[in-house]
Amino acid sequence: MFKFLLKFKQSGKRSTPAPAFDKLAGAENLSDEGLTRFLREAIASQNSTFGALFLVAVANWRYDYIIMKQVVQFGLGFTDSLEGYAQFQTYLLEKHRSNTLEDEIARRAIIYRYLAALTHMLTFRARKRPELWDDVADFWVAVLPGARAIRRTIEETALWRADDTKEFSEVTTEVDGENYCLRHLLPQEIRSHAKINEWREKDWSHEQRAEMEQLDAEIGRMINGPR
């Protein structure tokens, strides 16, 4: 931990400030529509560095959740659920209220983990209410610029340690970051959503679009037969 903090001080670069946690706590109790709106306002309006740091938390939530489940066994009152995981982050925040550099780093990491929990919570809710998928796709389109900033952010900030970023070891370019997010972090249900496809195609040239349209037409003929 000491070496980690030393790197943070020497680099002179701190991560983008996360929203004040006091404004976030309790969001796990919002309605489906309220949670969707909350996440859009809390994350989607931030810059790409914020998005990249958030995506690291999204990628690691299963490991963090296992730690929380172990803590639950000590009878601290958290349920074995995503709601319990979010409340566990609130509990951890109370342990890091001082003005020390170490606590500042911890608070920021906790906030990103809390937001990641809410994001996964929204995904599970959408699986029960499929009409939410359009809103989920809108949210992820707003987050995707952060995927392009993953490598740069990991190298320029010291919020996350090596263990936290190992999932991104093969991400070396902006395109790598975007592809990793599209293939691994997006809920499977929206990976072919029209809004996600529109994001993928936003940088295509006229020739690339024409080639894809021709390919789509050929696939359609193979499936449906000649008309």
PDB file of C-alpha atoms in Angstrom:
ATOM      1  CA  MET A   1       0.000   0.000   0.000  1.00  0.00           C
ATOM      2  CA  PHE A   2       2.856   2.424   0.825  1.00  0.00           C
ATOM      3  CA  LYS A   3       4.377   2.039  -2.654  1.00  0.00           C
ATOM      4  CA  PHE A   4       0.952   2.557  -4.182  1.00  0.00           C
ATOM      5  CA  LEU A   5       0.450   5.816  -2.264  1.00  0.00           C
ATOM      6  CA  LEU A   6       3.969   6.951  -3.108  1.00  0.00           C
ATOM      7  CA  LYS A   7       3.259   6.440  -6.815  1.00  0.00           C
ATOM      8  CA  PHE A   8       0.064   8.454  -6.403  1.00  0.00           C
ATOM      9  CA  LYS A   9       1.959  11.367  -4.815  1.00  0.00           C
ATOM     10  CA  GLN A  10       4.832  11.310  -7.277  1.00  0.00           C
ATOM     11  CA  SER A  11       2.652  11.156 -10.358  1.00  0.00           C
ATOM     12  CA  GLY A  12       0.854  14.373  -9.468  1.00  0.00           C
ATOM     13  CA  LYS A  13      -2.207  13.061 -11.275  1.00  0.00           C
ATOM     14  CA  ARG A  14      -5.396  12.271  -9.485  1.00  0.00           C
ATOM     15  CA  SER A  15      -8.405  10.598 -10.949  1.00  0.00           C
ATOM     16  CA  THR A  16     -11.467  12.566 -11.948  1.00  0.00           C
ATOM     17  CA  PRO A  17     -13.462  13.344  -8.791  1.00  0.00           C
ATOM     18  CA  ALA A  18     -16.439  11.052  -8.353  1.00  0.00           C
ATOM     19  CA  PRO A  19     -19.844  12.470  -7.388  1.00  0.00           C
ATOM     20  CA  ALA A  20     -20.299  13.214  -3.692  1.00  0.00           C
ATOM     21  CA  PHE A  21     -21.237   9.938  -2.071  1.00  0.00           C
ATOM     22  CA  ASP A  22     -23.803  11.571   0.188  1.00  0.00           C
ATOM     23  CA  LYS A  23     -25.821  12.220  -2.972  1.00  0.00           C
ATOM     24  CA  LEU A  24     -25.487   8.610  -4.086  1.00  0.00           C
ATOM     25  CA  ALA A  25     -26.165   6.513  -0.992  1.00  0.00           C
ATOM     26  CA  GLY A  26     -29.571   4.837  -1.005  1.00  0.00           C
ATOM     27  CA  ALA A  27     -29.882   4.728  -4.793  1.00  0.00           C
ATOM     28  CA  GLU A  28     -30.193   0.939  -4.603  1.00  0.00           C
ATOM     29  CA  ASN A  29     -33.734   1.514  -3.275  1.00  0.00           C
ATOM     30  CA  LEU A  30     -34.897   3.556  -6.271  1.00  0.00           C
ATOM     31  CA  SER A  31     -37.553   2.354  -8.705  1.00  0.00           C
ATOM     32  CA  ASP A  32     -36.458   0.959 -12.066  1.00  0.00           C
ATOM     33  CA  GLU A  33     -37.057   4.282 -13.784  1.00  0.00           C
ATOM     34  CA  GLY A  34     -35.461   6.198 -10.943  1.00  0.00           C
ATOM     35  CA  LEU A  35     -32.364   4.012 -10.985  1.00  0.00           C
ATOM     36  CA  THR A  36     -32.025   4.384 -14.754  1.00  0.00           C
ATOM     37  CA  ARG A  37     -32.287   8.163 -14.518  1.00  0.00           C
ATOM     38  CA  PHE A  38     -29.932   8.288 -11.551  1.00  0.00           C
ATOM     39  CA  LEU A  39     -27.196   6.315 -13.308  1.00  0.00           C
ATOM     40  CA  ARG A  40     -27.494   8.395 -16.445  1.00  0.00           C
ATOM     41  CA  GLU A  41     -27.092  11.595 -14.445  1.00  0.00           C
ATOM     42  CA  ALA A  42     -24.342  10.245 -12.158  1.00  0.00           C
ATOM     43  CA  ILE A  43     -22.124   8.649 -14.791  1.00  0.00           C
ATOM     44  CA  ALA A  44     -23.098   9.444 -18.348  1.00  0.00           C
ATOM     45  CA  SER A  45     -22.471  13.180 -17.945  1.00  0.00           C
ATOM     46  CA  GLN A  46     -18.878  12.627 -16.755  1.00  0.00           C
ATOM     47  CA  ASN A  47     -15.728  12.686 -18.889  1.00  0.00           C
ATOM     48  CA  SER A  48     -13.958   9.707 -20.436  1.00  0.00           C
ATOM     49  CA  THR A  49     -11.456   9.334 -17.574  1.00  0.00           C
ATOM     50  CA  PHE A  50     -14.319   8.945 -15.132  1.00  0.00           C
ATOM     51  CA  GLY A  51     -15.890   6.402 -17.484  1.00  0.00           C
ATOM     52  CA  ALA A  52     -12.671   4.398 -17.702  1.00  0.00           C
ATOM     53  CA  LEU A  53     -12.257   4.241 -13.922  1.00  0.00           C
ATOM     54  CA  PHE A  54     -15.889   3.214 -13.600  1.00  0.00           C
ATOM     55  CA  LEU A  55     -15.434   0.408 -16.156  1.00  0.00           C
ATOM     56  CA  VAL A  56     -12.563  -1.043 -14.108  1.00  0.00           C
ATOM     57  CA  ALA A  57     -14.976  -1.296 -11.179  1.00  0.00           C
ATOM     58  CA  VAL A  58     -17.608  -2.900 -13.422  1.00  0.00           C
ATOM     59  CA  ALA A  59     -15.090  -5.508 -14.576  1.00  0.00           C
ATOM     60  CA  ASN A  60     -14.093  -6.370 -10.995  1.00  0.00           C
ATOM     61  CA  TRP A  61     -17.444  -6.458  -9.254  1.00  0.00           C
ATOM     62  CA  ARG A  62     -17.631 -10.262  -9.053  1.00  0.00           C
ATOM     63  CA  TYR A  63     -14.326 -10.436  -7.156  1.00  0.00           C
ATOM     64  CA  ASP A  64     -15.404  -7.635  -4.837  1.00  0.00           C
ATOM     65  CA  TYR A  65     -18.760  -9.311  -4.317  1.00  0.00           C
ATOM     66  CA  ILE A  66     -17.054 -12.500  -3.125  1.00  0.00           C
ATOM     67  CA  ILE A  67     -15.226 -10.450  -0.484  1.00  0.00           C
ATOM     68  CA  MET A  68     -18.519  -8.925   0.628  1.00  0.00           C
ATOM     69  CA  LYS A  69     -20.106 -12.379   0.922  1.00  0.00           C
ATOM     70  CA  GLN A  70     -17.313 -13.419   3.258  1.00  0.00           C
ATOM     71  CA  VAL A  71     -17.956 -10.337   5.393  1.00  0.00           C
ATOM     72  CA  VAL A  72     -21.682 -11.149   5.534  1.00  0.00           C
ATOM     73  CA  GLN A  73     -20.784 -14.277   7.462  1.00  0.00           C
ATOM     74  CA  PHE A  74     -19.620 -12.076  10.360  1.00  0.00           C
ATOM     75  CA  GLY A  75     -23.172 -10.849  10.899  1.00  0.00           C
ATOM     76  CA  LEU A  76     -22.794  -7.204   9.897  1.00  0.00           C
ATOM     77  CA  GLY A  77     -26.334  -7.117   8.543  1.00  0.00           C
ATOM     78  CA  PHE A  78     -25.728  -7.132   4.779  1.00  0.00           C
ATOM     79  CA  THR A  79     -27.774  -9.414   2.572  1.00  0.00           C
ATOM     80  CA  ASP A  80     -26.246 -11.702  -0.013  1.00  0.00           C
ATOM     81  CA  SER A  81     -27.479  -9.560  -2.902  1.00  0.00           C
ATOM     82  CA  LEU A  82     -26.465  -6.664  -5.108  1.00  0.00           C
ATOM     83  CA  GLU A  83     -28.429  -4.375  -2.799  1.00  0.00           C
ATOM     84  CA  GLY A  84     -26.402  -5.753   0.109  1.00  0.00           C
ATOM     85  CA  TYR A  85     -23.198  -5.207  -1.845  1.00  0.00           C
ATOM     86  CA  ALA A  86     -24.152  -1.567  -2.481  1.00  0.00           C
ATOM     87  CA  GLN A  87     -24.922  -1.077   1.216  1.00  0.00           C
ATOM     88  CA  PHE A  88     -21.578  -2.688   2.065  1.00  0.00           C
ATOM     89  CA  GLN A  89     -19.872   0.098   0.090  1.00  0.00           C
ATOM     90  CA  THR A  90     -21.729   2.646   2.210  1.00  0.00           C
ATOM     91  CA  TYR A  91     -20.427   0.866   5.307  1.00  0.00           C
ATOM     92  CA  LEU A  92     -16.859   0.965   3.964  1.00  0.00           C
ATOM     93  CA  LEU A  93     -17.137   4.666   3.219  1.00  0.00           C
ATOM     94  CA  GLU A  94     -17.764   5.391   6.897  1.00  0.00           C
ATOM     95  CA  LYS A  95     -14.403   3.769   7.613  1.00  0.00           C
ATOM     96  CA  HIS A  96     -12.593   6.259   5.352  1.00  0.00           C
ATOM     97  CA  ARG A  97     -13.862   9.682   6.376  1.00  0.00           C
ATOM     98  CA  SER A  98     -10.541  11.324   7.257  1.00  0.00           C
ATOM     99  CA  ASN A  99      -8.705  13.840   5.080  1.00  0.00           C
ATOM    100  CA  THR A 100      -5.678  11.591   4.567  1.00  0.00           C
ATOM    101  CA  LEU A 101      -4.532  10.741   1.071  1.00  0.00           C
ATOM    102  CA  GLU A 102      -5.138   7.060   1.744  1.00  0.00           C
ATOM    103  CA  ASP A 103      -8.759   7.664   2.726  1.00  0.00           C
ATOM    104  CA  GLU A 104      -9.321   9.949  -0.256  1.00  0.00           C
ATOM    105  CA  ILE A 105      -8.172   7.184  -2.596  1.00  0.00           C
ATOM    106  CA  ALA A 106     -10.323   4.642  -0.766  1.00  0.00           C
ATOM    107  CA  ARG A 107     -13.415   6.880  -0.977  1.00  0.00           C
ATOM    108  CA  ARG A 108     -13.071   7.280  -4.713  1.00  0.00           C
ATOM    109  CA  ALA A 109     -12.674   3.540  -5.260  1.00  0.00           C
ATOM    110  CA  ILE A 110     -15.707   2.865  -3.063  1.00  0.00           C
ATOM    111  CA  ILE A 111     -17.858   5.269  -5.058  1.00  0.00           C
ATOM    112  CA  TYR A 112     -16.923   3.602  -8.351  1.00  0.00           C
ATOM    113  CA  ARG A 113     -17.708   0.181  -6.862  1.00  0.00           C
ATOM    114  CA  TYR A 114     -21.031   1.469  -5.605  1.00  0.00           C
ATOM    115  CA  LEU A 115     -21.941   2.771  -9.068  1.00  0.00           C
ATOM    116  CA  ALA A 116     -20.834  -0.535 -10.611  1.00  0.00           C
ATOM    117  CA  ALA A 117     -23.180  -2.370  -8.230  1.00  0.00           C
ATOM    118  CA  LEU A 118     -26.061  -0.133  -9.311  1.00  0.00           C
ATOM    119  CA  THR A 119     -25.235  -0.796 -12.966  1.00  0.00           C
ATOM    120  CA  HIS A 120     -25.366  -4.553 -12.496  1.00  0.00           C
ATOM    121  CA  MET A 121     -28.550  -4.106 -10.474  1.00  0.00           C
ATOM    122  CA  LEU A 122     -30.121  -2.307 -13.437  1.00  0.00           C
ATOM    123  CA  THR A 123     -29.095  -5.182 -15.721  1.00  0.00           C
ATOM    124  CA  PHE A 124     -30.791  -7.742 -13.485  1.00  0.00           C
ATOM    125  CA  ARG A 125     -33.917  -5.619 -13.336  1.00  0.00           C
ATOM    126  CA  ALA A 126     -33.984  -5.359 -17.135  1.00  0.00           C
ATOM    127  CA  ARG A 127     -33.902  -9.139 -17.375  1.00  0.00           C
ATOM    128  CA  LYS A 128     -37.161  -9.135 -15.457  1.00  0.00           C
ATOM    129  CA  ARG A 129     -38.554  -6.126 -17.345  1.00  0.00           C
ATOM    130  CA  PRO A 130     -37.263  -6.282 -20.949  1.00  0.00           C
ATOM    131  CA  GLU A 131     -38.761  -2.875 -21.753  1.00  0.00           C
ATOM    132  CA  LEU A 132     -35.843  -1.396 -19.782  1.00  0.00           C
ATOM    133  CA  TRP A 133     -33.249  -2.565 -22.327  1.00  0.00           C
ATOM    134  CA  ASP A 134     -33.598   0.565 -24.459  1.00  0.00           C
ATOM    135  CA  ASP A 135     -32.695   2.714 -21.466  1.00  0.00           C
ATOM    136  CA  VAL A 136     -29.848   0.362 -20.545  1.00  0.00           C
ATOM    137  CA  ALA A 137     -28.494   0.692 -24.092  1.00  0.00           C
ATOM    138  CA  ASP A 138     -28.697   4.494 -23.858  1.00  0.00           C
ATOM    139  CA  PHE A 139     -26.730   4.379 -20.627  1.00  0.00           C
ATOM    140  CA  TRP A 140     -23.986   2.190 -22.096  1.00  0.00           C
ATOM    141  CA  VAL A 141     -23.668   4.336 -25.214  1.00  0.00           C
ATOM    142  CA  ALA A 142     -22.972   7.267 -22.900  1.00  0.00           C
ATOM    143  CA  VAL A 143     -20.356   5.235 -20.982  1.00  0.00           C
ATOM    144  CA  LEU A 144     -18.541   3.831 -24.032  1.00  0.00           C
ATOM    145  CA  PRO A 145     -16.205   6.840 -24.540  1.00  0.00           C
ATOM    146  CA  GLY A 146     -14.610   5.747 -21.284  1.00  0.00           C
ATOM    147  CA  ALA A 147     -13.720   2.413 -22.874  1.00  0.00           C
ATOM    148  CA  ARG A 148     -11.485   4.210 -25.351  1.00  0.00           C
ATOM    149  CA  ALA A 149      -9.682   5.880 -22.444  1.00  0.00           C
ATOM    150  CA  ILE A 150      -8.977   2.734 -20.417  1.00  0.00           C
ATOM    151  CA  ARG A 151      -5.293   2.268 -21.287  1.00  0.00           C
ATOM    152  CA  ARG A 152      -4.448   5.949 -20.952  1.00  0.00           C
ATOM    153  CA  THR A 153      -6.329   6.228 -17.669  1.00  0.00           C
ATOM    154  CA  ILE A 154      -4.699   3.151 -16.143  1.00  0.00           C
ATOM    155  CA  GLU A 155      -1.276   4.546 -16.988  1.00  0.00           C
ATOM    156  CA  GLU A 156      -1.941   8.129 -15.894  1.00  0.00           C
ATOM    157  CA  THR A 157      -3.861   7.606 -12.658  1.00  0.00           C
ATOM    158  CA  ALA A 158      -3.169   5.524  -9.588  1.00  0.00           C
ATOM    159  CA  LEU A 159      -6.637   4.857  -8.245  1.00  0.00           C
ATOM    160  CA  TRP A 160      -6.650   1.180  -9.236  1.00  0.00           C
ATOM    161  CA  ARG A 161      -3.862  -1.231  -8.405  1.00  0.00           C
ATOM    162  CA  ALA A 162      -2.361  -3.858 -10.708  1.00  0.00           C
ATOM    163  CA  ASP A 163      -4.709  -6.551  -9.402  1.00  0.00           C
ATOM    164  CA  ASP A 164      -7.683  -4.357 -10.297  1.00  0.00           C
ATOM    165  CA  THR A 165      -6.550  -3.695 -13.858  1.00  0.00           C
ATOM    166  CA  LYS A 166      -5.257  -7.139 -14.860  1.00  0.00           C
ATOM    167  CA  GLU A 167      -8.494  -7.752 -16.789  1.00  0.00           C
ATOM    168  CA  PHE A 168      -7.276  -5.093 -19.216  1.00  0.00           C
ATOM    169  CA  SER A 169      -3.731  -6.387 -19.714  1.00  0.00           C
ATOM    170  CA  GLU A 170      -4.302  -6.879 -23.445  1.00  0.00           C
ATOM    171  CA  VAL A 171      -5.928  -3.484 -23.923  1.00  0.00           C
ATOM    172  CA  THR A 172      -3.214  -1.315 -25.463  1.00  0.00           C
ATOM    173  CA  THR A 173      -5.157   1.018 -27.761  1.00  0.00           C
ATOM    174  CA  GLU A 174      -8.422   2.941 -27.774  1.00  0.00           C
ATOM    175  CA  VAL A 175      -9.920   0.398 -30.152  1.00  0.00           C
ATOM    176  CA  ASP A 176      -8.863  -2.456 -27.861  1.00  0.00           C
ATOM    177  CA  GLY A 177     -10.622  -0.770 -24.955  1.00  0.00           C
ATOM    178  CA  GLU A 178     -13.801  -0.235 -26.909  1.00  0.00           C
ATOM    179  CA  ASN A 179     -13.821  -3.801 -28.219  1.00  0.00           C
ATOM    180  CA  TYR A 180     -13.195  -5.246 -24.759  1.00  0.00           C
ATOM    181  CA  CYS A 181     -16.098  -3.294 -23.335  1.00  0.00           C
ATOM    182  CA  LEU A 182     -18.443  -4.221 -26.184  1.00  0.00           C
ATOM    183  CA  ARG A 183     -17.558  -7.922 -25.990  1.00  0.00           C
ATOM    184  CA  HIS A 184     -17.193  -8.461 -22.242  1.00  0.00           C
ATOM    185  CA  LEU A 185     -18.726  -5.697 -20.125  1.00  0.00           C
ATOM    186  CA  LEU A 186     -21.955  -4.899 -21.952  1.00  0.00           C
ATOM    187  CA  PRO A 187     -24.911  -7.067 -20.965  1.00  0.00           C
ATOM    188  CA  GLN A 188     -25.249  -9.780 -23.593  1.00  0.00           C
ATOM    189  CA  GLU A 189     -28.836  -8.719 -24.249  1.00  0.00           C
ATOM    190  CA  ILE A 190     -27.803  -5.365 -25.765  1.00  0.00           C
ATOM    191  CA  ARG A 191     -24.627  -6.297 -27.649  1.00  0.00           C
ATOM    192  CA  SER A 192     -26.594  -6.305 -30.892  1.00  0.00           C
ATOM    193  CA  HIS A 193     -28.999  -3.528 -29.899  1.00  0.00           C
ATOM    194  CA  ALA A 194     -29.645  -0.916 -32.600  1.00  0.00           C
ATOM    195  CA  LYS A 195     -28.204   1.872 -30.425  1.00  0.00           C
ATOM    196  CA  ILE A 196     -25.026  -0.111 -29.766  1.00  0.00           C
ATOM    197  CA  ASN A 197     -24.683  -0.934 -33.470  1.00  0.00           C
ATOM    198  CA  GLU A 198     -25.070   2.752 -34.260  1.00  0.00           C
ATOM    199  CA  TRP A 199     -22.197   3.507 -31.882  1.00  0.00           C
ATOM    200  CA  ARG A 200     -20.017   0.878 -33.565  1.00  0.00           C
ATOM    201  CA  GLU A 201     -20.741   2.342 -36.971  1.00  0.00           C
ATOM    202  CA  LYS A 202     -20.289   6.004 -36.100  1.00  0.00           C
ATOM    203  CA  ASP A 203     -16.725   6.154 -37.476  1.00  0.00           C
ATOM    204  CA  TRP A 204     -17.324   4.036 -40.566  1.00  0.00           C
ATOM    205  CA  SER A 205     -16.573   5.487 -43.965  1.00  0.00           C
ATOM    206  CA  HIS A 206     -19.188   5.592 -46.725  1.00  0.00           C
ATOM    207  CA  GLU A 207     -17.474   2.597 -48.358  1.00  0.00           C
ATOM    208  CA  GLN A 208     -17.583   0.546 -45.161  1.00  0.00           C
ATOM    209  CA  ARG A 209     -21.277   1.268 -44.721  1.00  0.00           C
ATOM    210  CA  ALA A 210     -21.969   0.252 -48.316  1.00  0.00           C
ATOM    211  CA  GLU A 211     -20.032  -3.002 -47.834  1.00  0.00           C
ATOM    212  CA  MET A 212     -21.974  -3.841 -44.676  1.00  0.00           C
ATOM    213  CA  GLU A 213     -25.301  -3.087 -46.335  1.00  0.00           C
ATOM    214  CA  GLN A 214     -24.347  -5.387 -49.206  1.00  0.00           C
ATOM    215  CA  LEU A 215     -23.296  -8.096 -46.761  1.00  0.00           C
ATOM    216  CA  ASP A 216     -26.582  -7.738 -44.849  1.00  0.00           C
ATOM    217  CA  ALA A 217     -28.507  -8.076 -48.113  1.00  0.00           C
ATOM    218  CA  GLU A 218     -26.587 -11.220 -49.082  1.00  0.00           C
ATOM    219  CA  ILE A 219     -27.192 -12.772 -45.656  1.00  0.00           C
ATOM    220  CA  GLY A 220     -30.876 -11.917 -45.990  1.00  0.00           C
ATOM    221  CA  ARG A 221     -31.057 -13.701 -49.353  1.00  0.00           C
ATOM    222  CA  MET A 222     -29.316 -16.749 -47.909  1.00  0.00           C
ATOM    223  CA  ILE A 223     -31.811 -16.913 -45.049  1.00  0.00           C
ATOM    224  CA  ASN A 224     -34.989 -16.002 -46.890  1.00  0.00           C
ATOM    225  CA  GLY A 225     -34.173 -17.193 -50.400  1.00  0.00           C
ATOM    226  CA  PRO A 226     -34.415 -15.149 -53.611  1.00  0.00           C
ATOM    227  CA  ARG A 227     -37.440 -12.904 -54.090  1.00  0.00           C
TER     228      ARG A 227
END
